[in-house]
Amino acid sequence: MKLMIINGPNLNLLGKREPEVYGSTSFEDYFEQLQEKFPQVELEYYQSNIEGELIGKIQEVGFNYDGIILNAAAYTHTSVGIGDAVKAVETPVIEVHISNTHQREEYRHVSYISPGAKGVILGFGLQSYDLAIQSFLG
């Protein structure tokens, strides 16, 4: 099984940025833990702060991977383009969020990703990614 994790803006600052919301572990460190926990899965990871690059990566892997785990971060609530990219590809997408976006600002309650996603996992910290991988393993 081949899965791509795609992270959006500011997630490169995990471990440093608002640790009370996002924790103190960098995504790179957590990604190594995921690779150890799921050796049967070929996991890849991509992060960009640029909307068009995220769309490009979704289109690149969206026809030949078994799944995409997408945390579009703030673009979740603003990007029709990313939402359209998710709908345009054949690979199933699980939308993930580290925080429970419904406990946060009102504008974070709307997702342009969810209508095209296979499912949504939010509010479990970094474990949200773990749960997304498990969802693909059935």
PDB file of C-alpha atoms in Angstrom:
ATOM      1  CA  MET A   1       0.000   0.000   0.000  1.00  0.00           C
ATOM      2  CA  LYS A   2       1.287   3.431  -0.975  1.00  0.00           C
ATOM      3  CA  LEU A   3       0.014   6.517   0.890  1.00  0.00           C
ATOM      4  CA  MET A   4       0.943  10.178   0.524  1.00  0.00           C
ATOM      5  CA  ILE A   5       0.624  12.594   3.433  1.00  0.00           C
ATOM      6  CA  ILE A   6       0.221  16.171   2.209  1.00  0.00           C
ATOM      7  CA  ASN A   7       0.473  19.013   4.711  1.00  0.00           C
ATOM      8  CA  GLY A   8      -0.372  22.637   4.030  1.00  0.00           C
ATOM      9  CA  PRO A   9       0.749  26.010   5.338  1.00  0.00           C
ATOM     10  CA  ASN A  10       2.562  26.438   8.631  1.00  0.00           C
ATOM     11  CA  LEU A  11       2.624  22.720   9.393  1.00  0.00           C
ATOM     12  CA  ASN A  12       6.378  22.863   8.807  1.00  0.00           C
ATOM     13  CA  LEU A  13       6.436  24.696  12.160  1.00  0.00           C
ATOM     14  CA  LEU A  14       4.908  21.842  14.183  1.00  0.00           C
ATOM     15  CA  GLY A  15       6.762  21.457  17.446  1.00  0.00           C
ATOM     16  CA  LYS A  16       7.475  25.192  17.539  1.00  0.00           C
ATOM     17  CA  ARG A  17       4.163  26.825  16.646  1.00  0.00           C
ATOM     18  CA  GLU A  18       1.475  27.135  19.323  1.00  0.00           C
ATOM     19  CA  PRO A  19       2.454  23.969  21.214  1.00  0.00           C
ATOM     20  CA  GLU A  20      -0.672  24.296  23.380  1.00  0.00           C
ATOM     21  CA  VAL A  21      -2.745  23.655  20.221  1.00  0.00           C
ATOM     22  CA  TYR A  22      -0.417  21.556  18.049  1.00  0.00           C
ATOM     23  CA  GLY A  23       1.921  19.836  20.530  1.00  0.00           C
ATOM     24  CA  SER A  24       5.700  19.899  20.820  1.00  0.00           C
ATOM     25  CA  THR A  25       6.645  17.195  18.291  1.00  0.00           C
ATOM     26  CA  SER A  26       7.870  18.132  14.818  1.00  0.00           C
ATOM     27  CA  PHE A  27       6.094  16.453  11.935  1.00  0.00           C
ATOM     28  CA  GLU A  28       9.377  14.974  10.730  1.00  0.00           C
ATOM     29  CA  ASP A  29       9.842  13.203  14.087  1.00  0.00           C
ATOM     30  CA  TYR A  30       6.240  12.014  14.063  1.00  0.00           C
ATOM     31  CA  PHE A  31       6.556  10.829  10.449  1.00  0.00           C
ATOM     32  CA  GLU A  32       9.449   8.565  11.487  1.00  0.00           C
ATOM     33  CA  GLN A  33       7.213   7.089  14.195  1.00  0.00           C
ATOM     34  CA  LEU A  34       4.484   6.443  11.616  1.00  0.00           C
ATOM     35  CA  GLN A  35       6.963   4.668   9.328  1.00  0.00           C
ATOM     36  CA  GLU A  36       8.042   2.436  12.220  1.00  0.00           C
ATOM     37  CA  LYS A  37       4.453   1.739  13.284  1.00  0.00           C
ATOM     38  CA  PHE A  38       3.248   0.896   9.744  1.00  0.00           C
ATOM     39  CA  PRO A  39       6.166  -0.915   8.042  1.00  0.00           C
ATOM     40  CA  GLN A  40       3.715  -2.597   5.646  1.00  0.00           C
ATOM     41  CA  VAL A  41       2.775   0.805   4.179  1.00  0.00           C
ATOM     42  CA  GLU A  42       4.945   2.844   1.854  1.00  0.00           C
ATOM     43  CA  LEU A  43       4.489   6.295   3.366  1.00  0.00           C
ATOM     44  CA  GLU A  44       5.580   9.512   1.687  1.00  0.00           C
ATOM     45  CA  TYR A  45       5.323  13.041   2.980  1.00  0.00           C
ATOM     46  CA  TYR A  46       5.031  16.428   1.277  1.00  0.00           C
ATOM     47  CA  GLN A  47       4.545  19.878   2.798  1.00  0.00           C
ATOM     48  CA  SER A  48       4.107  23.272   1.178  1.00  0.00           C
ATOM     49  CA  ASN A  49       2.976  26.704   2.226  1.00  0.00           C
ATOM     50  CA  ILE A  50       1.896  27.414  -1.365  1.00  0.00           C
ATOM     51  CA  GLU A  51      -1.635  26.574  -2.524  1.00  0.00           C
ATOM     52  CA  GLY A  52      -0.724  25.809  -6.145  1.00  0.00           C
ATOM     53  CA  GLU A  53       2.024  23.398  -5.071  1.00  0.00           C
ATOM     54  CA  LEU A  54      -0.475  21.490  -2.930  1.00  0.00           C
ATOM     55  CA  ILE A  55      -2.881  21.258  -5.868  1.00  0.00           C
ATOM     56  CA  GLY A  56      -0.027  20.068  -8.090  1.00  0.00           C
ATOM     57  CA  LYS A  57       0.940  17.317  -5.628  1.00  0.00           C
ATOM     58  CA  ILE A  58      -2.679  16.133  -5.284  1.00  0.00           C
ATOM     59  CA  GLN A  59      -2.924  15.905  -9.076  1.00  0.00           C
ATOM     60  CA  GLU A  60       0.484  14.198  -9.341  1.00  0.00           C
ATOM     61  CA  VAL A  61      -0.315  11.357  -6.930  1.00  0.00           C
ATOM     62  CA  GLY A  62      -4.099  11.305  -7.287  1.00  0.00           C
ATOM     63  CA  PHE A  63      -4.233   8.588  -9.915  1.00  0.00           C
ATOM     64  CA  ASN A  64      -1.552   6.119  -8.821  1.00  0.00           C
ATOM     65  CA  TYR A  65      -1.464   6.021  -5.000  1.00  0.00           C
ATOM     66  CA  ASP A  66      -3.753   4.017  -2.739  1.00  0.00           C
ATOM     67  CA  GLY A  67      -4.604   7.030  -0.614  1.00  0.00           C
ATOM     68  CA  ILE A  68      -3.908  10.633   0.249  1.00  0.00           C
ATOM     69  CA  ILE A  69      -3.972  11.962   3.791  1.00  0.00           C
ATOM     70  CA  LEU A  70      -4.495  15.698   3.448  1.00  0.00           C
ATOM     71  CA  ASN A  71      -4.145  18.375   6.082  1.00  0.00           C
ATOM     72  CA  ALA A  72      -4.662  21.499   3.994  1.00  0.00           C
ATOM     73  CA  ALA A  73      -4.447  23.564   7.203  1.00  0.00           C
ATOM     74  CA  ALA A  74      -5.837  27.097   6.717  1.00  0.00           C
ATOM     75  CA  TYR A  75      -6.455  26.393   3.015  1.00  0.00           C
ATOM     76  CA  THR A  76      -9.158  23.956   4.134  1.00  0.00           C
ATOM     77  CA  HIS A  77     -11.369  26.945   4.859  1.00  0.00           C
ATOM     78  CA  THR A  78     -10.449  29.115   1.864  1.00  0.00           C
ATOM     79  CA  SER A  79      -9.348  27.064  -1.142  1.00  0.00           C
ATOM     80  CA  VAL A  80     -11.970  26.094  -3.675  1.00  0.00           C
ATOM     81  CA  GLY A  81      -9.037  25.012  -5.867  1.00  0.00           C
ATOM     82  CA  ILE A  82      -7.795  22.392  -3.409  1.00  0.00           C
ATOM     83  CA  GLY A  83     -11.353  21.185  -2.886  1.00  0.00           C
ATOM     84  CA  ASP A  84     -11.777  20.840  -6.655  1.00  0.00           C
ATOM     85  CA  ALA A  85      -8.446  18.960  -6.926  1.00  0.00           C
ATOM     86  CA  VAL A  86      -9.627  16.447  -4.312  1.00  0.00           C
ATOM     87  CA  LYS A  87     -12.821  15.882  -6.308  1.00  0.00           C
ATOM     88  CA  ALA A  88     -10.899  15.571  -9.587  1.00  0.00           C
ATOM     89  CA  VAL A  89      -8.590  12.692  -8.622  1.00  0.00           C
ATOM     90  CA  GLU A  90      -9.393   8.985  -8.324  1.00  0.00           C
ATOM     91  CA  THR A  91      -7.292   8.307  -5.217  1.00  0.00           C
ATOM     92  CA  PRO A  92      -9.378   8.491  -2.026  1.00  0.00           C
ATOM     93  CA  VAL A  93      -8.524  11.391   0.288  1.00  0.00           C
ATOM     94  CA  ILE A  94      -8.865  11.489   4.055  1.00  0.00           C
ATOM     95  CA  GLU A  95      -8.997  15.036   5.410  1.00  0.00           C
ATOM     96  CA  VAL A  96      -7.186  15.384   8.731  1.00  0.00           C
ATOM     97  CA  HIS A  97      -6.740  18.139  11.286  1.00  0.00           C
ATOM     98  CA  ILE A  98      -4.681  18.086  14.436  1.00  0.00           C
ATOM     99  CA  SER A  99      -7.082  20.312  16.369  1.00  0.00           C
ATOM    100  CA  ASN A 100     -10.855  20.067  16.569  1.00  0.00           C
ATOM    101  CA  THR A 101     -11.642  22.841  14.115  1.00  0.00           C
ATOM    102  CA  HIS A 102     -15.231  23.017  15.404  1.00  0.00           C
ATOM    103  CA  GLN A 103     -13.942  24.199  18.781  1.00  0.00           C
ATOM    104  CA  ARG A 104     -12.073  27.054  17.150  1.00  0.00           C
ATOM    105  CA  GLU A 105     -12.992  30.232  15.279  1.00  0.00           C
ATOM    106  CA  GLU A 106     -16.234  30.208  13.303  1.00  0.00           C
ATOM    107  CA  TYR A 107     -14.481  30.432   9.922  1.00  0.00           C
ATOM    108  CA  ARG A 108     -12.684  27.148  10.667  1.00  0.00           C
ATOM    109  CA  HIS A 109     -16.033  25.319  10.769  1.00  0.00           C
ATOM    110  CA  VAL A 110     -16.278  25.357   6.949  1.00  0.00           C
ATOM    111  CA  SER A 111     -14.232  22.945   4.825  1.00  0.00           C
ATOM    112  CA  TYR A 112     -13.900  23.033   1.046  1.00  0.00           C
ATOM    113  CA  ILE A 113     -12.119  19.648   1.266  1.00  0.00           C
ATOM    114  CA  SER A 114     -14.802  17.600   3.058  1.00  0.00           C
ATOM    115  CA  PRO A 115     -17.307  17.351   0.181  1.00  0.00           C
ATOM    116  CA  GLY A 116     -14.763  15.449  -1.909  1.00  0.00           C
ATOM    117  CA  ALA A 117     -13.094  13.494   0.885  1.00  0.00           C
ATOM    118  CA  LYS A 118     -13.690   9.848   1.750  1.00  0.00           C
ATOM    119  CA  GLY A 119     -13.692  10.874   5.415  1.00  0.00           C
ATOM    120  CA  VAL A 120     -12.609  13.478   7.948  1.00  0.00           C
ATOM    121  CA  ILE A 121     -10.595  12.958  11.128  1.00  0.00           C
ATOM    122  CA  LEU A 122      -9.992  15.881  13.462  1.00  0.00           C
ATOM    123  CA  GLY A 123      -9.172  16.737  17.015  1.00  0.00           C
ATOM    124  CA  PHE A 124      -6.908  13.829  17.981  1.00  0.00           C
ATOM    125  CA  GLY A 125      -3.617  15.696  17.755  1.00  0.00           C
ATOM    126  CA  LEU A 126      -0.983  14.052  15.592  1.00  0.00           C
ATOM    127  CA  GLN A 127      -2.797  10.756  16.157  1.00  0.00           C
ATOM    128  CA  SER A 128      -5.275  11.997  13.521  1.00  0.00           C
ATOM    129  CA  TYR A 129      -2.717  10.874  10.894  1.00  0.00           C
ATOM    130  CA  ASP A 130      -2.379   7.471  12.556  1.00  0.00           C
ATOM    131  CA  LEU A 131      -6.157   7.033  12.448  1.00  0.00           C
ATOM    132  CA  ALA A 132      -6.217   8.026   8.763  1.00  0.00           C
ATOM    133  CA  ILE A 133      -3.616   5.372   7.913  1.00  0.00           C
ATOM    134  CA  GLN A 134      -5.619   2.782   9.843  1.00  0.00           C
ATOM    135  CA  SER A 135      -8.723   3.732   7.837  1.00  0.00           C
ATOM    136  CA  PHE A 136      -6.935   2.745   4.626  1.00  0.00           C
ATOM    137  CA  LEU A 137      -5.824  -0.567   6.126  1.00  0.00           C
ATOM    138  CA  GLY A 138      -9.441  -1.440   6.809  1.00  0.00           C
TER     139      GLY A 138
END
